[in-house]
Every structure is written in C-alpha cells, then in structure tokens.
mmCIF file of C-alpha atoms in Angstrom:
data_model
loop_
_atom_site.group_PDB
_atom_site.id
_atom_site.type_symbol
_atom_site.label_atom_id
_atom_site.label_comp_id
_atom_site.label_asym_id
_atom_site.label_seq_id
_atom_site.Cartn_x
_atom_site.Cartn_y
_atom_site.Cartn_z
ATOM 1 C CA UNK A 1 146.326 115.411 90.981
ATOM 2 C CA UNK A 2 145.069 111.874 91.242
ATOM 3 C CA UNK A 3 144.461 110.054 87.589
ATOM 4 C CA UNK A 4 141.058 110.073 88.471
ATOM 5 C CA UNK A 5 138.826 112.500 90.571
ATOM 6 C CA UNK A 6 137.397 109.614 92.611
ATOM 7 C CA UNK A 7 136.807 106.169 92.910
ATOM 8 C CA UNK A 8 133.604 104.074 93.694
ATOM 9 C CA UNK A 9 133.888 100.323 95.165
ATOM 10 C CA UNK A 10 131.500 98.214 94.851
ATOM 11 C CA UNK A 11 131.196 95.336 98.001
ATOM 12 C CA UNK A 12 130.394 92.062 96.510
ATOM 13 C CA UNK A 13 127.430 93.447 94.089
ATOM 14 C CA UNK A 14 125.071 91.476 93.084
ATOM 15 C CA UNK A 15 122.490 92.999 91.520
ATOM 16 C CA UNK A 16 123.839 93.555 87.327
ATOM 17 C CA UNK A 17 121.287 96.332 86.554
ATOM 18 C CA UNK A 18 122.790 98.393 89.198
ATOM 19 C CA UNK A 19 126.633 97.857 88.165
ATOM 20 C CA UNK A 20 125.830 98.902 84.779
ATOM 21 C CA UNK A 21 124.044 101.557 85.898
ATOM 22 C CA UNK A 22 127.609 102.815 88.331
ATOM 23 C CA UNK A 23 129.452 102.001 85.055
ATOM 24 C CA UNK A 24 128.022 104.346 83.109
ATOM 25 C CA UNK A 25 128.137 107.025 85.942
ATOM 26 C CA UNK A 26 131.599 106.592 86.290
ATOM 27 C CA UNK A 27 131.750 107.016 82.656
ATOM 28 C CA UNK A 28 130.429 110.226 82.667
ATOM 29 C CA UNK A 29 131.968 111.026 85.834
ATOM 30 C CA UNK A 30 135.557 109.990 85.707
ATOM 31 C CA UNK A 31 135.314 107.975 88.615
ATOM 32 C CA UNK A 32 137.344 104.537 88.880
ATOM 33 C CA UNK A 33 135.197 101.844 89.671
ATOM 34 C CA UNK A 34 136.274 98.547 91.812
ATOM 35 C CA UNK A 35 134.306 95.828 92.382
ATOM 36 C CA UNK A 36 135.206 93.494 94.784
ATOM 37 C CA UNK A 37 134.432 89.652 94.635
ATOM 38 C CA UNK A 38 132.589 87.516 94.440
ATOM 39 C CA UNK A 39 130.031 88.862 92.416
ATOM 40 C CA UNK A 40 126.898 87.564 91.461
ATOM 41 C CA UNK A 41 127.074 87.932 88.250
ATOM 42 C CA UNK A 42 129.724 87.941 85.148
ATOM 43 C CA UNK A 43 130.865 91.105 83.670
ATOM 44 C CA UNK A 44 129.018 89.689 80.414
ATOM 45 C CA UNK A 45 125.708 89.318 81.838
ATOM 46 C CA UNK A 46 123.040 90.702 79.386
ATOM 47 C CA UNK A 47 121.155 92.799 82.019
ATOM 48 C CA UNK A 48 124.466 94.771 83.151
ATOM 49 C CA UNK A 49 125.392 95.412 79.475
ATOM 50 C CA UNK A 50 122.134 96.801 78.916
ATOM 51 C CA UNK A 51 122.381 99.082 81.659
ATOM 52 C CA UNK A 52 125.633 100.198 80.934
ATOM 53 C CA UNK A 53 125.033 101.168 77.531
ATOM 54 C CA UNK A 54 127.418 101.822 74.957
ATOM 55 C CA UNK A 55 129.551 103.372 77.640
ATOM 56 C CA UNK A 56 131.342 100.079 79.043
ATOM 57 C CA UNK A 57 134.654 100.631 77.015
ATOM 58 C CA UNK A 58 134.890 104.618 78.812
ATOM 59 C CA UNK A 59 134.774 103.079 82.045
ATOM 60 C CA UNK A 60 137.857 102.155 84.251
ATOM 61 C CA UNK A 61 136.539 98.681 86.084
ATOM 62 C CA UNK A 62 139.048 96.899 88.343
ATOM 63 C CA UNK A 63 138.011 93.711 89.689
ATOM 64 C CA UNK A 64 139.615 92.672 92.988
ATOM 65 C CA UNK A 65 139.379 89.102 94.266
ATOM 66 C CA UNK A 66 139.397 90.510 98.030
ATOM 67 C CA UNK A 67 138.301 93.682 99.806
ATOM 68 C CA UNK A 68 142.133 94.092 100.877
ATOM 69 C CA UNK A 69 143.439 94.079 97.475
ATOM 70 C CA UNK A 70 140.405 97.022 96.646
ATOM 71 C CA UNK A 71 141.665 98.768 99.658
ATOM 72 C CA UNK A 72 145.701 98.992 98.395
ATOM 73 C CA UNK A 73 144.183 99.828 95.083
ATOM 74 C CA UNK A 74 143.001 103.316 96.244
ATOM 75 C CA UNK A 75 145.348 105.861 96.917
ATOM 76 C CA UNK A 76 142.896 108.516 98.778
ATOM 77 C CA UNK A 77 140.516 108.495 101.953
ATOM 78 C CA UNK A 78 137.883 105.633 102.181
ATOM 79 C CA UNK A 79 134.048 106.517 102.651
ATOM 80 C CA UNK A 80 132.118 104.029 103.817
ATOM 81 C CA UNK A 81 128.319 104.298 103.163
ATOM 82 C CA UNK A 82 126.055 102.933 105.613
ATOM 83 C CA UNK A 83 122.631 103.188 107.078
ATOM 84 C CA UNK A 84 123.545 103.406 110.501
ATOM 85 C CA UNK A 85 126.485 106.348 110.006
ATOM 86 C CA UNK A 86 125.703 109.664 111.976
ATOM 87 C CA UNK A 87 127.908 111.807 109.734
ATOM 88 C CA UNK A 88 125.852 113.162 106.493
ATOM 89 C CA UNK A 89 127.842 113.145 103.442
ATOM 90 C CA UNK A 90 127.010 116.719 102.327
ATOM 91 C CA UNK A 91 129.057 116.976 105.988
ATOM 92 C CA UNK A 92 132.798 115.734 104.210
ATOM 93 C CA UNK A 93 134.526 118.193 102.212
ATOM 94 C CA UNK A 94 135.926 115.823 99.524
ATOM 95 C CA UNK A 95 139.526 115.723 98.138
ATOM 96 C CA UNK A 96 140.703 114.358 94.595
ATOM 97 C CA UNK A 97 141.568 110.523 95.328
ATOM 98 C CA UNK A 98 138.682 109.830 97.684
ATOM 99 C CA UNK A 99 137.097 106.686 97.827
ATOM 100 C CA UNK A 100 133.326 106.014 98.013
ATOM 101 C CA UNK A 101 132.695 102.606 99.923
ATOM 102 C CA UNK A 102 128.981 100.660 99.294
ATOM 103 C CA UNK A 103 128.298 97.118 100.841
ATOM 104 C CA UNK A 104 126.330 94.607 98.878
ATOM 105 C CA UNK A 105 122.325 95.357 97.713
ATOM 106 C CA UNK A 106 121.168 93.117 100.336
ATOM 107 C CA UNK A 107 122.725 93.502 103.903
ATOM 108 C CA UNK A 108 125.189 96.426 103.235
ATOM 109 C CA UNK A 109 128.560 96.467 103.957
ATOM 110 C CA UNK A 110 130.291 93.648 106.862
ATOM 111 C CA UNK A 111 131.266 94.986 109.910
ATOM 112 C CA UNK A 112 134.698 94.195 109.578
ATOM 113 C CA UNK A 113 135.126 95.871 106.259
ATOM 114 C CA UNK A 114 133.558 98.942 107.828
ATOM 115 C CA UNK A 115 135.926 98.309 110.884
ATOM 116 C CA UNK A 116 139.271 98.255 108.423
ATOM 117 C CA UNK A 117 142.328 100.447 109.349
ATOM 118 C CA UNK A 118 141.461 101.979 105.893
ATOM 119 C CA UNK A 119 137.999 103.140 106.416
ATOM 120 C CA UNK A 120 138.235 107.214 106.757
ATOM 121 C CA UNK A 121 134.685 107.671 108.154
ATOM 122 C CA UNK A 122 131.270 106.165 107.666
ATOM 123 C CA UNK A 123 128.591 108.138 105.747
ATOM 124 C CA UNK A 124 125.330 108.658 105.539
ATOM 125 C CA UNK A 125 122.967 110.072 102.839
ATOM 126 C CA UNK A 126 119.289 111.525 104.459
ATOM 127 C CA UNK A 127 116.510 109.973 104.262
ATOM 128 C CA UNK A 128 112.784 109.270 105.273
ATOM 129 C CA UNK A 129 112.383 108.289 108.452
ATOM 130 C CA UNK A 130 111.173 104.430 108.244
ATOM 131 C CA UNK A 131 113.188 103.851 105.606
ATOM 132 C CA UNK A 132 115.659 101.335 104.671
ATOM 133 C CA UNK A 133 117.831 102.390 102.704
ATOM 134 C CA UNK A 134 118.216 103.432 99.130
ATOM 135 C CA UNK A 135 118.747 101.844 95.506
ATOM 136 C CA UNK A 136 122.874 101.023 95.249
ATOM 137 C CA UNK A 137 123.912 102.551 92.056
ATOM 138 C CA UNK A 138 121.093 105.456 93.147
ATOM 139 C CA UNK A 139 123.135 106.143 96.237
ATOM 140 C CA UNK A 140 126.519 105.567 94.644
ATOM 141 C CA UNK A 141 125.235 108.532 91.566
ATOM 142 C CA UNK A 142 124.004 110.534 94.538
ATOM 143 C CA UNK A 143 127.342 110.380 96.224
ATOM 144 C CA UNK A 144 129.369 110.666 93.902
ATOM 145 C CA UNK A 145 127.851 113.349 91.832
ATOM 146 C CA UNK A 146 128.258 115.324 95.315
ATOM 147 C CA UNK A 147 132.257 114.821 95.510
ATOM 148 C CA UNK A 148 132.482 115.586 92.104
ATOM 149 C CA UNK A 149 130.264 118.575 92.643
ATOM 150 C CA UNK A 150 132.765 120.122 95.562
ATOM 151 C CA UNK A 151 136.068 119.066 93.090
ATOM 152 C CA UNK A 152 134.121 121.244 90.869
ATOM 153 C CA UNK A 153 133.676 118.876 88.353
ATOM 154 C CA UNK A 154 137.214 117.837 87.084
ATOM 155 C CA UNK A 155 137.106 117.243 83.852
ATOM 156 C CA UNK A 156 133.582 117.790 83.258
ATOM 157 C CA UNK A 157 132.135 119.883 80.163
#
C-alpha cells in the first residue's frame, strides 16, 4: 500500500484561495499534494493561509520546479482533468497511488502535459451544458473525494 491513498497535482496554480482550499482537503483526505511551478503566488501568501486554515502543517506539499520532476514524483496512474475528456471520472475504478492531474485556473492544463508518456487517461467531471468549467480546488475536492470514496476511505474515521 502506497504511503498515501492518492495524490493531487496542481499545474502552475495561481489562484492562493484555491491551493489552500486543496491543502486542507488533502489534509483531511490523506492525499499528497504537488504543485508544480511557477506559481503565482508564495506559499506564505496571506489569502492561501487563510484558506488553508490551521491545517497547513497536516498537509504533505511538494513543490516541483517542472511538470517532469511532478511526474517521477508519483508512483501510481496519472489522471488528467480536462474539459474536453470523453471519459467521466465516476467511469475509472481508482487504485491506491493514483494521481489526479488539474491544469492552471485559467486555460487548463497544456497540451503537451496532457500528451506526456505519463498521462493514464484524461477525465472529465459532468456538467451543464454551456458551461466552462468548474472552480479548481472544487473539482480537485470533487475528484478526489470520489477516489477516496471507491478506496473506501483509507484511513478515514
């Protein structure tokens, strides 16, 4: 069994409120979170520590200076999220180690990082039609509560 049930990576995030926000879900969750640079922010930013509560120092964050170094750092199956996947992610039956991919608040993840030998399958969660797309760290809980759901909640009281 994996040291943690999953692991979240965050693309180049730049919005704080919504890394403190996946923090503090990974806190609760277990889930490693990497966040891959640049960001556009510092770790110390007011808005993320307020977000993240009190639970920053229950978190595992791993910074990674390039989306390469993120991708060696996970030892399972790489989801990426996008808008434009056909596959549902209610559709993957998830395995302790997996990796849940999200692109950047603004434009999503690059092609080539979705193109990258490592990338198991692009997801998709449902929504709306006409929509955009939804909130990062709302998408990443969504997700990731999900996985956690089918390990039956490793670790979870």
């Amino acid at each position: 069994m994996p040291e943690h049930p999953l692991h979240v990576i965050f693309d180049n995030p730049v919005i704080p409120p919504n890394t403190g926000n996946a923090i503090r879900m990974c806190a609760g969750t277990g889930a490693h979170l990497h966040l891959v640079e640049p960001l556009g922010f510092e770790l110390t930013e007011k808005h993320l520590r307020r977000a993240g509560l009190d639970y920053h120092d229950l978190a595992d964050v791993t910074v990674h200076p390039t989306f390469d170094e993120a991708m060696k750092a996970v030892p399972g199956r790489v989801f990426a999220f996008t808008t434009t996947a056909t596959t549902r992610f209610t559709d993957i039956a998830f395995e302790p180690g997996d990796a849940l991919l999200f692109g950047t608040e603004p434009t999503g993840l690059p092609q080539e990082h979705i193109g990258h030998a490592r990338i198991t399958s692009e997801l998709r969660i449902p929504m709306l039609e006409g929509r955009r797309s939804m909130n990062l760290s709302n998408a990443a809980a969504v997700a990731t509560y999900e996985a956690w759901r089918q390990l039956g909640f490793i670790g979870g009281a």
